[in-house]
mmCIF file of C-alpha atoms in Angstrom:
data_model
loop_
_atom_site.group_PDB
_atom_site.id
_atom_site.type_symbol
_atom_site.label_atom_id
_atom_site.label_comp_id
_atom_site.label_asym_id
_atom_site.label_seq_id
_atom_site.Cartn_x
_atom_site.Cartn_y
_atom_site.Cartn_z
ATOM 1 C CA MET A 1329 33.528 34.520 52.830
ATOM 2 C CA SER A 1330 32.083 31.035 52.210
ATOM 3 C CA ARG A 1331 28.559 30.463 51.344
ATOM 4 C CA THR A 1332 26.726 27.724 53.256
ATOM 5 C CA THR A 1333 23.328 26.442 53.043
ATOM 6 C CA ASP A 1334 21.400 25.477 56.011
ATOM 7 C CA ALA A 1335 19.566 22.140 55.605
ATOM 8 C CA GLY A 1336 16.990 23.292 58.007
ATOM 9 C CA ASP A 1337 15.682 26.004 55.677
ATOM 10 C CA ALA A 1338 12.372 25.775 53.750
ATOM 11 C CA PRO A 1339 12.061 22.448 51.758
ATOM 12 C CA ARG A 1340 13.379 22.640 48.204
ATOM 13 C CA GLY A 1341 11.055 21.554 45.172
ATOM 14 C CA PRO A 1342 11.894 19.009 42.711
ATOM 15 C CA SER A 1343 15.098 19.646 40.598
ATOM 16 C CA ARG A 1344 14.980 20.747 36.990
ATOM 17 C CA ARG A 1345 16.196 17.326 35.791
ATOM 18 C CA ILE A 1346 13.270 15.606 37.375
ATOM 19 C CA LEU A 1347 10.755 17.946 36.017
ATOM 20 C CA LEU A 1348 12.217 17.571 32.444
ATOM 21 C CA ARG A 1349 12.308 13.703 32.909
ATOM 22 C CA THR A 1350 8.763 13.696 33.968
ATOM 23 C CA GLY A 1351 7.624 15.913 31.172
ATOM 24 C CA PHE A 1352 9.510 13.812 28.523
ATOM 25 C CA THR A 1353 7.847 10.692 29.782
ATOM 26 C CA ALA A 1354 4.471 12.313 29.654
ATOM 27 C CA VAL A 1355 5.036 13.355 26.148
ATOM 28 C CA VAL A 1356 6.283 9.850 24.923
ATOM 29 C CA ALA A 1357 3.369 8.227 26.662
ATOM 30 C CA ALA A 1358 0.858 10.685 24.990
ATOM 31 C CA GLY A 1359 2.423 10.126 21.558
ATOM 32 C CA THR A 1360 2.537 6.318 22.004
ATOM 33 C CA THR A 1361 -1.169 6.316 22.913
ATOM 34 C CA ALA A 1362 -2.047 8.651 19.978
ATOM 35 C CA VAL A 1363 -0.473 6.170 17.597
ATOM 36 C CA LEU A 1364 -1.824 3.000 19.136
ATOM 37 C CA ILE A 1365 -5.479 4.090 19.486
ATOM 38 C CA PRO A 1366 -6.337 4.117 15.815
ATOM 39 C CA LEU A 1367 -4.895 0.537 15.422
ATOM 40 C CA HIS A 1368 -6.844 -0.698 18.442
ATOM 41 C CA ASP A 1369 -10.082 0.929 17.101
ATOM 42 C CA HIS A 1370 -9.577 -0.771 13.611
ATOM 43 C CA ARG A 1371 -12.441 -3.207 13.129
ATOM 44 C CA GLN A 1372 -11.692 -6.667 11.640
ATOM 45 C CA ASP A 1373 -14.996 -6.840 9.592
ATOM 46 C CA THR A 1374 -14.074 -3.956 7.370
ATOM 47 C CA ALA A 1375 -11.825 -4.285 4.386
ATOM 48 C CA PRO A 1376 -9.027 -1.722 4.075
ATOM 49 C CA ALA A 1377 -9.662 1.068 1.544
ATOM 50 C CA PRO A 1378 -7.312 0.995 -1.377
ATOM 51 C CA ALA A 1379 -4.680 3.565 -1.677
ATOM 52 C CA GLN A 1380 -5.850 6.383 -4.087
ATOM 53 C CA GLY A 1381 -4.129 9.511 -5.439
ATOM 54 C CA PRO A 1382 -5.783 12.451 -6.851
ATOM 55 C CA GLY A 1383 -8.291 11.680 -9.664
ATOM 56 C CA HIS A 1384 -7.987 7.861 -9.365
ATOM 57 C CA ALA A 1385 -10.988 5.706 -9.501
ATOM 58 C CA ALA A 1386 -11.757 3.157 -6.739
ATOM 59 C CA ALA A 1387 -10.019 -0.251 -7.061
ATOM 60 C CA GLY A 1388 -13.325 -2.260 -7.780
ATOM 61 C CA ALA A 1389 -14.614 0.305 -10.213
ATOM 62 C CA GLU A 1390 -12.401 -0.279 -13.153
ATOM 63 C CA GLU A 1391 -13.177 -2.970 -15.503
ATOM 64 C CA PHE A 1392 -12.723 -2.886 -19.195
ATOM 65 C CA ALA A 1393 -12.587 -4.871 -22.466
ATOM 66 C CA GLU A 1394 -11.602 -3.325 -25.757
ATOM 67 C CA MET A 1395 -9.655 -3.571 -28.903
ATOM 68 C CA TYR A 1396 -6.490 -1.426 -28.862
ATOM 69 C CA ARG A 1397 -4.234 -1.391 -31.921
ATOM 70 C CA GLY A 1398 -5.520 -4.606 -33.045
ATOM 71 C CA ARG A 1399 -5.048 -6.344 -29.752
ATOM 72 C CA GLU A 1400 -7.779 -7.434 -27.244
ATOM 73 C CA ILE A 1401 -7.116 -6.097 -23.913
ATOM 74 C CA ARG A 1402 -9.231 -6.897 -20.856
ATOM 75 C CA GLY A 1403 -8.734 -5.887 -17.240
ATOM 76 C CA GLY A 1404 -10.252 -5.393 -13.810
ATOM 77 C CA VAL A 1405 -9.894 -5.775 -10.255
ATOM 78 C CA SER A 1406 -11.130 -8.942 -8.358
ATOM 79 C CA VAL A 1407 -11.142 -9.540 -4.631
ATOM 80 C CA LEU A 1408 -9.027 -12.353 -3.327
ATOM 81 C CA VAL A 1409 -10.411 -13.592 0.027
ATOM 82 C CA PRO A 1410 -7.897 -15.974 1.686
ATOM 83 C CA ALA A 1411 -9.134 -19.143 3.369
ATOM 84 C CA ALA A 1412 -9.491 -19.218 7.073
ATOM 85 C CA GLY A 1413 -6.412 -20.758 8.788
ATOM 86 C CA PRO A 1414 -6.319 -23.174 11.628
ATOM 87 C CA GLY A 1415 -7.182 -20.415 14.134
ATOM 88 C CA GLY A 1416 -10.399 -19.492 12.178
ATOM 89 C CA GLY A 1417 -9.941 -15.684 12.546
ATOM 90 C CA ALA A 1418 -11.063 -13.016 10.208
ATOM 91 C CA HIS A 1419 -9.072 -12.224 7.162
ATOM 92 C CA HIS A 1420 -8.897 -9.159 4.996
ATOM 93 C CA ALA A 1421 -9.949 -9.421 1.257
ATOM 94 C CA GLU A 1422 -7.285 -7.995 -1.021
ATOM 95 C CA PRO A 1423 -7.869 -6.420 -4.322
ATOM 96 C CA VAL A 1424 -5.934 -8.151 -7.210
ATOM 97 C CA ALA A 1425 -5.379 -6.364 -10.486
ATOM 98 C CA GLU A 1426 -5.495 -8.406 -13.601
ATOM 99 C CA ILE A 1427 -4.817 -7.576 -17.247
ATOM 100 C CA ARG A 1428 -4.981 -9.885 -20.324
ATOM 101 C CA ILE A 1429 -3.618 -9.026 -23.713
ATOM 102 C CA ASP A 1430 -4.893 -11.373 -26.358
ATOM 103 C CA GLY A 1431 -5.892 -13.822 -23.590
ATOM 104 C CA ARG A 1432 -2.580 -13.992 -21.986
ATOM 105 C CA PRO A 1433 -1.975 -12.594 -18.632
ATOM 106 C CA LEU A 1434 0.167 -9.454 -17.862
ATOM 107 C CA HIS A 1435 1.661 -9.178 -14.386
ATOM 108 C CA VAL A 1436 0.480 -6.019 -12.824
ATOM 109 C CA MET A 1437 1.369 -4.486 -9.567
ATOM 110 C CA ARG A 1438 -0.356 -1.674 -7.491
ATOM 111 C CA ARG A 1439 2.056 0.797 -6.034
ATOM 112 C CA ALA A 1440 1.359 2.551 -2.656
ATOM 113 C CA ASP A 1441 0.354 5.772 -4.484
ATOM 114 C CA GLY A 1442 -2.560 3.960 -6.175
ATOM 115 C CA THR A 1443 -0.891 3.663 -9.697
ATOM 116 C CA TYR A 1444 -0.061 0.534 -11.544
ATOM 117 C CA LEU A 1445 2.999 -0.844 -13.256
ATOM 118 C CA SER A 1446 3.500 -3.983 -15.341
ATOM 119 C CA ASP A 1447 6.305 -6.399 -16.292
ATOM 120 C CA VAL A 1448 6.429 -4.849 -19.826
ATOM 121 C CA THR A 1449 6.491 -1.249 -18.582
ATOM 122 C CA HIS A 1450 8.165 -1.672 -15.268
ATOM 123 C CA TYR A 1451 10.059 1.698 -15.246
ATOM 124 C CA GLU A 1452 6.921 3.733 -15.538
ATOM 125 C CA SER A 1453 3.541 3.706 -13.744
ATOM 126 C CA PHE A 1454 0.022 4.624 -14.860
ATOM 127 C CA PRO A 1455 -3.001 5.859 -12.931
ATOM 128 C CA THR A 1456 -5.451 3.219 -14.436
ATOM 129 C CA LEU A 1457 -5.298 -0.326 -15.526
ATOM 130 C CA ARG A 1458 -6.480 0.690 -19.056
ATOM 131 C CA GLU A 1459 -3.671 3.000 -19.435
ATOM 132 C CA THR A 1460 -1.174 0.308 -18.049
ATOM 133 C CA ALA A 1461 -2.505 -2.220 -20.623
ATOM 134 C CA ARG A 1462 -2.428 0.305 -23.588
ATOM 135 C CA ALA A 1463 1.149 1.270 -22.643
ATOM 136 C CA ALA A 1464 2.180 -2.544 -22.553
ATOM 137 C CA VAL A 1465 0.553 -3.034 -26.022
ATOM 138 C CA ASP A 1466 2.483 0.137 -27.332
ATOM 139 C CA GLU A 1467 5.673 -1.381 -25.961
ATOM 140 C CA LEU A 1468 5.093 -4.815 -27.224
ATOM 141 C CA GLY A 1469 4.381 -3.840 -30.750
ATOM 142 C CA THR A 1470 3.813 -7.048 -32.693
ATOM 143 C CA ALA A 1471 5.237 -9.253 -30.075
ATOM 144 C CA ARG A 1472 3.192 -11.442 -27.960
ATOM 145 C CA LEU A 1473 3.213 -11.914 -24.148
ATOM 146 C CA ALA A 1474 4.973 -15.212 -23.175
ATOM 147 C CA LEU A 1475 2.658 -17.692 -21.442
ATOM 148 C CA PRO A 1476 3.297 -18.067 -17.648
ATOM 149 C CA ALA A 1477 5.704 -20.692 -16.681
ATOM 150 C CA PRO A 1478 3.971 -23.765 -15.072
ATOM 151 C CA HIS A 1479 4.197 -24.098 -11.458
ATOM 152 C CA HIS A 1480 6.262 -27.065 -10.222
ATOM 153 C CA ARG A 1481 5.510 -28.551 -6.738
#
């Protein structure tokens, strides 16, 4: 007994493979749209919010000047606004953290989680600039920070 199909019977619907392919394409298109819409809606005239972890102050809110263990420490966050390029276009202002110990600059970097690390304590990060400066003073002891090397053109 052989089983035969008659091509003249009722028309068949789309195959399972075609249905899965169509569904997968729809899901990929929807996911791509969901990711790209926030990028498209981002306005150029607003500065990006700084990364913050729990309990951290806003980047522009922290400024300090104090004597700590006989050393003068100053710090704060300034905003660096790049000059317009040849195309004119809008640029985002970027916050720049700065610490000075006895008037000498300490290189500070802001991490993605909102904490700071410095050249002196580069294996440990701190939630505020003040704590970063104090940790650098603790690590330096009586030593002084080296002056930055002059830039050669």
